[in-house]
Tab-separated table of C-alpha atoms in Angstrom:
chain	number	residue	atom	x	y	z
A	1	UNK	CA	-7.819	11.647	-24.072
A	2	UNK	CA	-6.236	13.627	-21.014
A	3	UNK	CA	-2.516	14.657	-21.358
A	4	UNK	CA	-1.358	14.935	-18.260
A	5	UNK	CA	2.694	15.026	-16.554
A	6	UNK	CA	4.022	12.860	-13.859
A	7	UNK	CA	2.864	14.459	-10.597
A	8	UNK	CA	6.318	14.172	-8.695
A	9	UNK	CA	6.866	15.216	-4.783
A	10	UNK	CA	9.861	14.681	-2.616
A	11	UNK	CA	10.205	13.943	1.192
A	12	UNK	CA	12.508	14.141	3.270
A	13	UNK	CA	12.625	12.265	6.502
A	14	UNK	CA	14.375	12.364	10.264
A	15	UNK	CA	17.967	11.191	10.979
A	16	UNK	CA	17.742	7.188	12.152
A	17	UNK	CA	20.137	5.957	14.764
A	18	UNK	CA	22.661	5.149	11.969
A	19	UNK	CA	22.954	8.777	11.198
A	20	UNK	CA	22.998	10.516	14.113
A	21	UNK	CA	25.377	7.787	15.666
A	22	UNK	CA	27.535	9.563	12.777
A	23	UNK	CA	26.587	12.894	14.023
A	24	UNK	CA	25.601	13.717	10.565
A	25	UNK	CA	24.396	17.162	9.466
A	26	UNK	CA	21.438	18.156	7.498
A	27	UNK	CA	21.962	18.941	3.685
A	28	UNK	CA	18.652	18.923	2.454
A	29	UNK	CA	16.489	22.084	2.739
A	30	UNK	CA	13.239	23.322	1.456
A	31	UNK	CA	11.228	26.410	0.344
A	32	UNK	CA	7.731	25.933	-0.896
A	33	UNK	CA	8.126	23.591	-3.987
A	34	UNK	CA	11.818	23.834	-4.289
A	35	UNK	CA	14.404	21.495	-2.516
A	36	UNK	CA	17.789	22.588	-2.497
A	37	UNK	CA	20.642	20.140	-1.924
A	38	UNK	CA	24.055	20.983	-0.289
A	39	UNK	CA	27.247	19.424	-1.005
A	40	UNK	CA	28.980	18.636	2.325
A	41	UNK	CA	32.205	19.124	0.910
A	42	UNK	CA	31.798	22.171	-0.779
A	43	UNK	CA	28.916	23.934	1.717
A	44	UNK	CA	29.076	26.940	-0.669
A	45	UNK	CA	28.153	24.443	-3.846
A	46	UNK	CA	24.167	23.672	-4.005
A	47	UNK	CA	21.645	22.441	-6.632
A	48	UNK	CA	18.279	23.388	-6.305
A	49	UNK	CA	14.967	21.330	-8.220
A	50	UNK	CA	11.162	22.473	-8.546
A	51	UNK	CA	8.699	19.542	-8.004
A	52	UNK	CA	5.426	19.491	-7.903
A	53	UNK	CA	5.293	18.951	-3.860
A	54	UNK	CA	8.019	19.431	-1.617
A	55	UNK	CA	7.472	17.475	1.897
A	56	UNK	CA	9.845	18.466	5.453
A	57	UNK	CA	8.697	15.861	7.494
A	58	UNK	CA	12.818	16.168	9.081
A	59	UNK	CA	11.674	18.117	12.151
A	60	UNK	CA	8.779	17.090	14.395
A	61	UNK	CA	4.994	17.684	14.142
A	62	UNK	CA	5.305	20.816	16.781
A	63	UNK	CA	7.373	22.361	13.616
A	64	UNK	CA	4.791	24.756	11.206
A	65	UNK	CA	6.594	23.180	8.187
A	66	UNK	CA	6.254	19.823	8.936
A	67	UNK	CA	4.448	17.150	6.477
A	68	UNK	CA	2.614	14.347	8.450
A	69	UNK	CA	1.391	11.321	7.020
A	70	UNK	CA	-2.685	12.952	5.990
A	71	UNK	CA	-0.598	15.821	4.144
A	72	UNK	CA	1.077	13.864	1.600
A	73	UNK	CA	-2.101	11.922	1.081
A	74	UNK	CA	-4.011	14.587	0.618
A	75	UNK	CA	-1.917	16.385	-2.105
A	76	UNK	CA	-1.423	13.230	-4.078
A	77	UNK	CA	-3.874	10.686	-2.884
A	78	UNK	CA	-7.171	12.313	-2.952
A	79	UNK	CA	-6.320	13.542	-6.440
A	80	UNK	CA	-5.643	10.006	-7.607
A	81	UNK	CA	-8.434	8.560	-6.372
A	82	UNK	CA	-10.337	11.080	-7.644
A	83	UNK	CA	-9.238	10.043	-11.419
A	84	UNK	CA	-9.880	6.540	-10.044
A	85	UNK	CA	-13.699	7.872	-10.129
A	86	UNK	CA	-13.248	9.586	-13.204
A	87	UNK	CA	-12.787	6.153	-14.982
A	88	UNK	CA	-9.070	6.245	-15.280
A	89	UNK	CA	-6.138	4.587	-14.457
A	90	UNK	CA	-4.299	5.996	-11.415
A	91	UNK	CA	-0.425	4.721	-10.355
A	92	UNK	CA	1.151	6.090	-7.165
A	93	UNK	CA	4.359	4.434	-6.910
A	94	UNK	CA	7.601	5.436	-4.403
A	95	UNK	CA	11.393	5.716	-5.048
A	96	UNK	CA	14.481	6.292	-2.987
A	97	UNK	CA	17.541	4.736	-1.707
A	98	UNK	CA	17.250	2.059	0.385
A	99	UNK	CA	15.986	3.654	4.295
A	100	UNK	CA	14.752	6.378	2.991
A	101	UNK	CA	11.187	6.009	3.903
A	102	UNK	CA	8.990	4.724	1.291
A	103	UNK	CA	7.737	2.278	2.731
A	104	UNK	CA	6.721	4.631	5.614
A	105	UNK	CA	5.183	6.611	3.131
A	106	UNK	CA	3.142	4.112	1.257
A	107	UNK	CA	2.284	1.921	3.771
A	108	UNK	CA	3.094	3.528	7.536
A	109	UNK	CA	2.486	2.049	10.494
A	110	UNK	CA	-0.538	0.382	12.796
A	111	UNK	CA	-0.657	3.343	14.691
A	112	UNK	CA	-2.738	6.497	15.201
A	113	UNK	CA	-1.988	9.373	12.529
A	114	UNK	CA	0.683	7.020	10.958
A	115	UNK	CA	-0.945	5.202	8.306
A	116	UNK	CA	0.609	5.560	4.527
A	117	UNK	CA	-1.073	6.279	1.829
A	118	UNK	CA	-1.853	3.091	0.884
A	119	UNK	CA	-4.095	2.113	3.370
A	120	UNK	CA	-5.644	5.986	3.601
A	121	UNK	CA	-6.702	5.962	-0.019
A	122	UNK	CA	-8.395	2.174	0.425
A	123	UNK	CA	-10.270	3.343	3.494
A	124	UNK	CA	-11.367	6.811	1.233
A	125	UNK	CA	-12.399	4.639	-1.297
A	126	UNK	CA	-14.908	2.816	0.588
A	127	UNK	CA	-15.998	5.949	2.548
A	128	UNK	CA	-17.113	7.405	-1.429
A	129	UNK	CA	-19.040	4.183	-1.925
A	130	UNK	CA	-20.725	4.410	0.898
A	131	UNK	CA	-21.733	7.816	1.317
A	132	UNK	CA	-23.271	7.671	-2.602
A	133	UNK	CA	-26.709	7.915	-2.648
A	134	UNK	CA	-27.062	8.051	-6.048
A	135	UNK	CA	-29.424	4.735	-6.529
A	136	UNK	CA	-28.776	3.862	-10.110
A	137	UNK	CA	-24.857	3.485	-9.249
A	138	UNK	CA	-23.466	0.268	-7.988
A	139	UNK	CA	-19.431	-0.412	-7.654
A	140	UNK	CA	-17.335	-3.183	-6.965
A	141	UNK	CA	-13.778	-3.572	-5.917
A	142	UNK	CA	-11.110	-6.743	-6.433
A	143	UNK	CA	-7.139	-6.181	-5.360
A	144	UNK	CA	-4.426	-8.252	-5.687
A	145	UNK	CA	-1.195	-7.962	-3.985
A	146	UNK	CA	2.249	-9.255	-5.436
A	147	UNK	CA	6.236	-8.752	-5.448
A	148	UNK	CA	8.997	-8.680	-7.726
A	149	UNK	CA	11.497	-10.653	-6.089
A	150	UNK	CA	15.063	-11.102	-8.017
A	151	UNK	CA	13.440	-10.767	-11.444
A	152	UNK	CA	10.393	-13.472	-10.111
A	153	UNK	CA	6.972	-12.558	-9.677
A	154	UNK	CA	5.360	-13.998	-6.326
A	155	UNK	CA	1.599	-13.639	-5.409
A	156	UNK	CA	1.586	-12.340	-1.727
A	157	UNK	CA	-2.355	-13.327	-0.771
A	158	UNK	CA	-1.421	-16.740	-1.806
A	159	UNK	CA	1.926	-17.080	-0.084
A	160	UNK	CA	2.191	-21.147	-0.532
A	161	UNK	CA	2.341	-20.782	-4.191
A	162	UNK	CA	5.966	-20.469	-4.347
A	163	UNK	CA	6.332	-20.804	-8.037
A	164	UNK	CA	7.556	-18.037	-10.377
A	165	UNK	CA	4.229	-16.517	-12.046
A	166	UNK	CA	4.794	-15.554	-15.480
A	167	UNK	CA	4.081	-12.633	-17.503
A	168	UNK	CA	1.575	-12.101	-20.632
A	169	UNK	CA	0.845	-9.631	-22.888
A	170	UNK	CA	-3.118	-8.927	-23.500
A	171	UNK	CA	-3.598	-7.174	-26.882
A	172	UNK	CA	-5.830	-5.199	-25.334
A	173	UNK	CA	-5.248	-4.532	-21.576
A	174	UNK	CA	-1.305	-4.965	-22.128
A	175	UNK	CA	1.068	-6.414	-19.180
A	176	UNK	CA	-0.346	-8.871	-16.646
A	177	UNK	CA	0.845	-11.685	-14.353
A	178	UNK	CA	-0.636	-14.776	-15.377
A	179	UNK	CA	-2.528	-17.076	-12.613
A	180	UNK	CA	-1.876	-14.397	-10.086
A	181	UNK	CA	-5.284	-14.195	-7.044
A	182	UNK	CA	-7.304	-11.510	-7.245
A	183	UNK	CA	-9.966	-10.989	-4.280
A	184	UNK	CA	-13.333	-9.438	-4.066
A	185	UNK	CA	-13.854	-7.184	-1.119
A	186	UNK	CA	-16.453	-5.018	0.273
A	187	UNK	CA	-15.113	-3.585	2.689
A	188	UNK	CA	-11.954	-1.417	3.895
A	189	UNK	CA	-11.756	-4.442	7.207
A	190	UNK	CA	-11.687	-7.063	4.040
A	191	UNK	CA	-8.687	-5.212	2.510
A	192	UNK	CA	-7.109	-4.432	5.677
A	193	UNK	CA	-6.586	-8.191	6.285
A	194	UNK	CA	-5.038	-9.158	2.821
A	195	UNK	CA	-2.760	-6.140	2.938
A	196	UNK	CA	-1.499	-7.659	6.562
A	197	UNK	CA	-1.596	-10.867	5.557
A	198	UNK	CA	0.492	-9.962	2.612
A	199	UNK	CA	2.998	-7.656	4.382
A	200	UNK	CA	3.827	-10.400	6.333
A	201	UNK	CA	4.547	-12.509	3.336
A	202	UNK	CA	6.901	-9.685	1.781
A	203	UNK	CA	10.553	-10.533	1.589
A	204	UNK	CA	12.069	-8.086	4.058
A	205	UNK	CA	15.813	-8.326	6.145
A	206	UNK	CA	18.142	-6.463	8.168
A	207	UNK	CA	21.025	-4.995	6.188
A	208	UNK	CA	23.620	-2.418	8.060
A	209	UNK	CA	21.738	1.233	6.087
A	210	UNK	CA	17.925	-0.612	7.102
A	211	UNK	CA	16.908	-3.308	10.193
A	212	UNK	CA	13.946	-4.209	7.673
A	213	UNK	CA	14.741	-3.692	4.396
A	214	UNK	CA	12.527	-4.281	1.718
A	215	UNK	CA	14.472	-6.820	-1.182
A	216	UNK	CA	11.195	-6.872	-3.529
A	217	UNK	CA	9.168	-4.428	-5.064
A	218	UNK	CA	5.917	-4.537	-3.919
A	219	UNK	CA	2.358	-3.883	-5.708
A	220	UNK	CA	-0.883	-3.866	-4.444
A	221	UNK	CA	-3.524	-3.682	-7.749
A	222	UNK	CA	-7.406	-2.352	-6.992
A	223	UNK	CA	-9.979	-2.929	-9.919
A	224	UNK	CA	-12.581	-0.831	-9.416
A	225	UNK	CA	-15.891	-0.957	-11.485
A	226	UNK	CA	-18.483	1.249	-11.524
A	227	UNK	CA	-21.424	0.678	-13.187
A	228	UNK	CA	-24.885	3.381	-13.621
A	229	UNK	CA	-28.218	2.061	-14.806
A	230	UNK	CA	-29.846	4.790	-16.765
A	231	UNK	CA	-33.837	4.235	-16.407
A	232	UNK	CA	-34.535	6.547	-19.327
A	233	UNK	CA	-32.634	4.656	-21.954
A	234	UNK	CA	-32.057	1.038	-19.971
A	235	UNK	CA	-29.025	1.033	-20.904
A	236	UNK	CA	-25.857	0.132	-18.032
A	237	UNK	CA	-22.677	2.115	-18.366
A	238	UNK	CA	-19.628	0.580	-16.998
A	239	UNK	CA	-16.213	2.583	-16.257
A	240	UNK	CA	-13.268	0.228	-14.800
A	241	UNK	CA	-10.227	1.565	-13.269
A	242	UNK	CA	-6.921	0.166	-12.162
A	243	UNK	CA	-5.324	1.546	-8.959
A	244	UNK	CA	-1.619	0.587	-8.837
A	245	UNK	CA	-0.259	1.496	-5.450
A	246	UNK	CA	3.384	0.560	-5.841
A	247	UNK	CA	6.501	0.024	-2.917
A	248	UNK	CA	9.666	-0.073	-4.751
A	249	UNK	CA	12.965	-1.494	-3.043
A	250	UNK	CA	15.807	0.557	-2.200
A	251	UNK	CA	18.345	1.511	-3.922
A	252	UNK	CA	21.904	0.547	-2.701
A	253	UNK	CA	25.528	0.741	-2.498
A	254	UNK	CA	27.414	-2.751	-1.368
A	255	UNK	CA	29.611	-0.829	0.783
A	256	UNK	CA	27.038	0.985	2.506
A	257	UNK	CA	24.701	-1.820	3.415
A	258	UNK	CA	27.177	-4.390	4.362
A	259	UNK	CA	25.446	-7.250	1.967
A	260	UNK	CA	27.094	-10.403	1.096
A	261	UNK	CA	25.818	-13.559	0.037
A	262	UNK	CA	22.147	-13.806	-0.519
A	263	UNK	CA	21.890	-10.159	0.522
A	264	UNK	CA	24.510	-8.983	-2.346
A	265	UNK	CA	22.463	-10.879	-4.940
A	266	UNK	CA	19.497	-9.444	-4.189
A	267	UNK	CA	20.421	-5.896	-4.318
A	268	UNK	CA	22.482	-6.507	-7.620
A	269	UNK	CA	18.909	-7.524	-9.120
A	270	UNK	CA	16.884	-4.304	-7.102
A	271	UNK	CA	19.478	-1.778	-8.555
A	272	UNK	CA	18.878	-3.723	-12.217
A	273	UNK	CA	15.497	-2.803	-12.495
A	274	UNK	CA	16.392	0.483	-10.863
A	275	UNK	CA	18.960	1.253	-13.300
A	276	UNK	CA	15.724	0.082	-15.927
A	277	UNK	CA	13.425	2.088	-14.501
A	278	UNK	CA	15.726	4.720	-14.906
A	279	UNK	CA	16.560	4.335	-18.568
A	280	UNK	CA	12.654	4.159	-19.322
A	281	UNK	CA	12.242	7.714	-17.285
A	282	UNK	CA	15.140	8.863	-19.494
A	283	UNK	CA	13.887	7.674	-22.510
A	284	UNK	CA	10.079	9.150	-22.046
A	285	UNK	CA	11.182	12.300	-21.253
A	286	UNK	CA	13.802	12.680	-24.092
A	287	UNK	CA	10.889	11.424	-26.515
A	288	UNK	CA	9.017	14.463	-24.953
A	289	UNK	CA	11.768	16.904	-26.490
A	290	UNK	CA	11.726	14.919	-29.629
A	291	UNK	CA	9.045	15.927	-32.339
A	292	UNK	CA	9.553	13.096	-35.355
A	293	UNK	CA	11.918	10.298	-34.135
A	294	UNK	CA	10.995	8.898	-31.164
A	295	UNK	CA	14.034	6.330	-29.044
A	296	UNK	CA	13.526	3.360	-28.328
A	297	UNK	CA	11.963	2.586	-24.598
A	298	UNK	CA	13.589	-0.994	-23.171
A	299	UNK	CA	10.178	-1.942	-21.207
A	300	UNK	CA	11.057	-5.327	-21.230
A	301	UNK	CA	14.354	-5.697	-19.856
A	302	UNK	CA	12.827	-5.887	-16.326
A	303	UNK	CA	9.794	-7.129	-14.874
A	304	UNK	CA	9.085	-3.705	-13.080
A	305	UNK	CA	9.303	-1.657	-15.674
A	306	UNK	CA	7.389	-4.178	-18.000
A	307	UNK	CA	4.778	-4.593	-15.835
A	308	UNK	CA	4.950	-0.361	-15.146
A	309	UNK	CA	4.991	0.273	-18.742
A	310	UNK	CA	1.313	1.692	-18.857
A	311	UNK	CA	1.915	3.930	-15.796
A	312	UNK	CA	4.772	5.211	-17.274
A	313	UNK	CA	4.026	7.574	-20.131
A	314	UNK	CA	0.965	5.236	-21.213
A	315	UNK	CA	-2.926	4.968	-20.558
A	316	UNK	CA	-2.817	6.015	-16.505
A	317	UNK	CA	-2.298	9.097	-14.283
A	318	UNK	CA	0.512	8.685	-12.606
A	319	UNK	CA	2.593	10.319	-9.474
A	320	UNK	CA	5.665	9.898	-7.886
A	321	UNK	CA	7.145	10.104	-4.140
A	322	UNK	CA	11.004	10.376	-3.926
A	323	UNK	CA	12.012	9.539	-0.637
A	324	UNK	CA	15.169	11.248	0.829
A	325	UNK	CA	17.897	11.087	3.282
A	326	UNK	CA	18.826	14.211	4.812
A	327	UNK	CA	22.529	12.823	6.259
A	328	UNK	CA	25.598	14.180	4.519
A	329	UNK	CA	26.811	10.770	4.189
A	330	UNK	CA	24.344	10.018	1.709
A	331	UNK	CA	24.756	13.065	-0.356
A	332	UNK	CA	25.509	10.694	-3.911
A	333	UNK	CA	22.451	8.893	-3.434
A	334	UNK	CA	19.878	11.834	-2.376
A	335	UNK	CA	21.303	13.787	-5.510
A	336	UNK	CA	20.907	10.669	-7.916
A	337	UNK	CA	17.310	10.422	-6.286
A	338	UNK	CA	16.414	14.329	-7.053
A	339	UNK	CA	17.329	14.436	-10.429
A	340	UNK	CA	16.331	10.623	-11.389
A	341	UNK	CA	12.450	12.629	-9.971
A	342	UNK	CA	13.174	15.504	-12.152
A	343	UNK	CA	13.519	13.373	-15.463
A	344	UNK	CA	10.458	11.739	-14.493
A	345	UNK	CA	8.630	15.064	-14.105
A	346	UNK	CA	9.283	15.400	-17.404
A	347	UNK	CA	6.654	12.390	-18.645
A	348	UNK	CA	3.500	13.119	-20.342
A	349	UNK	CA	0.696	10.396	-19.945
A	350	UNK	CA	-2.151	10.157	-22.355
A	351	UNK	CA	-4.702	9.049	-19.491
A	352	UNK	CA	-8.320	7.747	-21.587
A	353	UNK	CA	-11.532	7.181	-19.371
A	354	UNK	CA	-11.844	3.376	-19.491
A	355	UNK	CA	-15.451	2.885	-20.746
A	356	UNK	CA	-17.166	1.077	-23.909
A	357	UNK	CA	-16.684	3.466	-27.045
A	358	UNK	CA	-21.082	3.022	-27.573
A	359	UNK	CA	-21.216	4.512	-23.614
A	360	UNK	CA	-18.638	7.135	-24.153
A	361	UNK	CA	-20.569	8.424	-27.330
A	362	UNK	CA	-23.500	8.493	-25.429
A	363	UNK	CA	-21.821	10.169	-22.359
A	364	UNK	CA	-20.104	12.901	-24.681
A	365	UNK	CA	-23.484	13.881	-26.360
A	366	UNK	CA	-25.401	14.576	-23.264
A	367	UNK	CA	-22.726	16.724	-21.754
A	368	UNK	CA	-22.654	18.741	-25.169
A	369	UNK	CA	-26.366	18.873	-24.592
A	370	UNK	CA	-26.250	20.027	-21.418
A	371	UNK	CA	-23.528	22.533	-22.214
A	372	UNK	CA	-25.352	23.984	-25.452
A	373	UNK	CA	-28.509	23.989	-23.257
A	374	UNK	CA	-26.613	26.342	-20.878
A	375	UNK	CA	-25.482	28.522	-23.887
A	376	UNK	CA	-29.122	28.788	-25.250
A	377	UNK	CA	-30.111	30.204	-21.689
A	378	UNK	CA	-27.633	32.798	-21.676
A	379	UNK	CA	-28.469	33.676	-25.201
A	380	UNK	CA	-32.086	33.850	-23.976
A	381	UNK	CA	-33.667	31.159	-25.992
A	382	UNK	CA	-34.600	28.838	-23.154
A	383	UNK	CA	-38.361	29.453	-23.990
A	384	UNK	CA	-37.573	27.567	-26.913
A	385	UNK	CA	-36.114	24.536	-24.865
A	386	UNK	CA	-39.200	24.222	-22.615
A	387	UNK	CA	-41.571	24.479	-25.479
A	388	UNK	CA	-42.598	21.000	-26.259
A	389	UNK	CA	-41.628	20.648	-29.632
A	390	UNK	CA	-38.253	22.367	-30.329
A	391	UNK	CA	-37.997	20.749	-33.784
A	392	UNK	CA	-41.198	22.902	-34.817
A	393	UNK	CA	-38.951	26.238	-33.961
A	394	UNK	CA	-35.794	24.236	-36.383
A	395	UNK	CA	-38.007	24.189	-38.828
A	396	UNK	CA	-39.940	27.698	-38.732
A	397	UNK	CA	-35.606	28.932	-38.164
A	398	UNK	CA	-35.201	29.843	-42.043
A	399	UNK	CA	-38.756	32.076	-42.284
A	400	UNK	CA	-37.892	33.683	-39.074
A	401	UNK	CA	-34.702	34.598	-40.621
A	402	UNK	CA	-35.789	35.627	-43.969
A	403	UNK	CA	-38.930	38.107	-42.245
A	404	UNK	CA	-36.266	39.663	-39.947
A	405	UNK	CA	-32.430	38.798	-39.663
A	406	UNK	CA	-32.106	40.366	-36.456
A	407	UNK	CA	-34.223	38.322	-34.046
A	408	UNK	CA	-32.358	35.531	-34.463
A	409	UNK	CA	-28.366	36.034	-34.855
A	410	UNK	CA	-26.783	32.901	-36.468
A	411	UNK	CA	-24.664	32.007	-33.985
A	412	UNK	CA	-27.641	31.751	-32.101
A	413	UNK	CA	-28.966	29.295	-34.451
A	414	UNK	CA	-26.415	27.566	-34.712
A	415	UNK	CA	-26.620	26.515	-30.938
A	416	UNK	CA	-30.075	26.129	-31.441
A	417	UNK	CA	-29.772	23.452	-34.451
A	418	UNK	CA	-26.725	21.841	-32.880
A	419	UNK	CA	-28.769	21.394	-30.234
A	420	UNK	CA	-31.722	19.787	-31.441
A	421	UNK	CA	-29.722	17.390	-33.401
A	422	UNK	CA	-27.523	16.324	-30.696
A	423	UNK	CA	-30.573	16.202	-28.895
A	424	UNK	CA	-32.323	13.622	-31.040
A	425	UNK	CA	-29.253	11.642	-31.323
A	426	UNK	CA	-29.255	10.540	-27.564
A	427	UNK	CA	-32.754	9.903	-27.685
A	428	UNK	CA	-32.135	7.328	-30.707
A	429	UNK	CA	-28.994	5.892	-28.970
């Protein structure tokens, strides 16, 4: 089991027209990791926070300091996908008030250079695949693509199904939506096309902070299997990971966006599972501090954070872009959003390689094999190794020892025996 925080970065993006129509003035700035927050009424009164990444994308790309697009999915993407290799459980999911770029981040744009990291780390996956060469691996990869819409989930790759899908709980495998498609596809082209065709499905409208304003949280799932035949034994291996990739909705302030009607309800039921998601970061990191009595987490009073709850402090490794406004008219919001990613840098997940126990046994043995092999090397007894029966040397160990204590040190035989046995073990498995 790997223990392992919340990887959390923050970005900050360019003024939109709304801003600079206000002639508003910069208050965010940043130093290496640390991003420092000014309050525009008191200029001499600032807070600063240490994450784990710190992105200035404010300026242009002609500025030194400036994070494009392959930056931020290179920090935080690559590594996640990595794990996703690994065998484990990987969650990359975005927060921010509403227009603060997330969306931008996760998904970008159809354009050169501007893709988010959603669609970099799909086309990286299948780049890995096929460059493998490695003949007893094969893999295979199913997404599915959905919303939380007003407390409803909706499948968005099967758009006509307008019902509310519901939401079990596996004994096993925990959380899932019930009924909801999920798509084979071999190629990044395949996945390409049902991440279009589901964008398009995506409940989006104008609201005065954001022309297109995401009113859903969005989640595009990967299950990725790997599977390695092992000629010597003939015995298949099998590691499957889950890739959550997750677009939440803004945050918002009635006044600020203008909404009424339809609009207003929707952003009372975002900001619900917000203010959730919140009280779960709280909670996990306050358990953290704790060392006996442990609070109670409220998973299940909203879909997100129900459907989140393995990502967040459970079996996954998990990171976290907080999207920010740099205008001085959003100074409440941009402070809420640093410190609601400082709780969560707090969270420790307990990340397991997802694998059947009998392969992980056999897994673990041969890499202590191949590590106390190593050791017996550098202790030069590889002579022993290569001989063709090293049992014959385990069992000739005690006379060697007894005619002359020095030849053989016992930590050296203890490597040795360990060894052996270990040895035979993975043979017999």
């Amino acid at each position: 089991m790997a223990s392992a925080s919340v990887k959390v970065a923050v970005r900050v993006r360019p003024f939109n027209s709304r801003e600079m129509g206000k002639e508003s003035k910069c208050i965010i700035q940043m130093s290496g990791n640390t991003t420092r927050i000014i309050n525009p009424k008191q200029p001499k009164e600032s807070k600063s926070f240490n994450f784990d990444y710190s992105y200035w994308s404010h300026t242009t790309p002609e500025d030194v300091n400036f994070a494009c697009q392959k930056q931020v999915y290179k920090d935080i993407g690559e590594e996640m996908l990595l794990h996703a290799f690994e065998g484990y459980n990987v969650c990359i999911f975005a927060y921010g008030q509403t227009g603060a770029g997330k969306s931008y981040t996760m998904m970008g744009k159809q354009e050169k250079d501007q893709e988010g990291i959603i669609p970099l780390l799909c086309e990286d996956l299948f780049t890995k695949i096929t460059d493998n060469n490695d003949n007893s691996m094969s893999y295979s990869v199913e997404v599915s693509y959905m919303e939380i819409y007003c407390e409803r989930v909706r499948d968005l790759l099967n758009p006509k199904n307008k019902g509310n899908l519901r939401v079990r709980e596996h004994p096993l495998m925990g959380p899932y939506v019930e009924d909801l498609s999920k798509l084979a596809v071999t190629s990044y082209n395949d996945i390409q096309d049902l991440m279009d065709s589901g964008n398009k499905a995506r409940t989006v409208a104008a609201t005065n902070m954001n022309e297109t304003s995401s009113r859903s949280h969005a989640v595009f799932n990967i299950i990725f299997t790997q599977k390695r035949h092992d000629s010597d034994t003939d015995n298949t291996s099998e590691k499957v990971s889950k890739i959550s990739l997750v677009d939440l909705a803004g945050s918002e302030r009635a006044d600020s966006t203008g909404a009424k009607g339809t609009r207003l309800k929707e952003g009372a039921n975002i900001n619900k599972s917000l203010t959730t998601l919140g009280k779960v970061i709280s909670a996990l990191a306050e358990n953290k501090k704790k060392k006996k009595v442990e609070s109670f987490i409220p998973y299940r009073d909203s879909v997100l954070t129900w459907l989140l709850r393995e990502n967040l402090g459970g079996n996954s490794r998990t990171a976290m872009v907080a999207a920010l406004s740099p205008a001085d008219i959003n100074y409440d919001e941009t402070l809420s959003t640093l410190r609601y990613a400082d709780r969560a840098k707090q969270i420790r997940c307990n990340a397991v390689i997802n694998e059947d126990p009998n392969n992980r046994l056999v897994r673990e043995l041969k890499e202590e094999v191949a590590r106390l092999k190593d050791l017996l090397y550098s202790q030069g007894l590889g002579d022993i190794i290569e001989s063709e029966s090293p049992v014959m040397h385990f069992k000739l160990f005690p006379l060697r020892f007894k005619c002359c204590k020095e030849s053989y040190p016992m930590s050296k035989a203890n490597i040795l025996c360990t060894y052996i046995i270990r040895n035979q073990w993975v043979r017999q498995l």
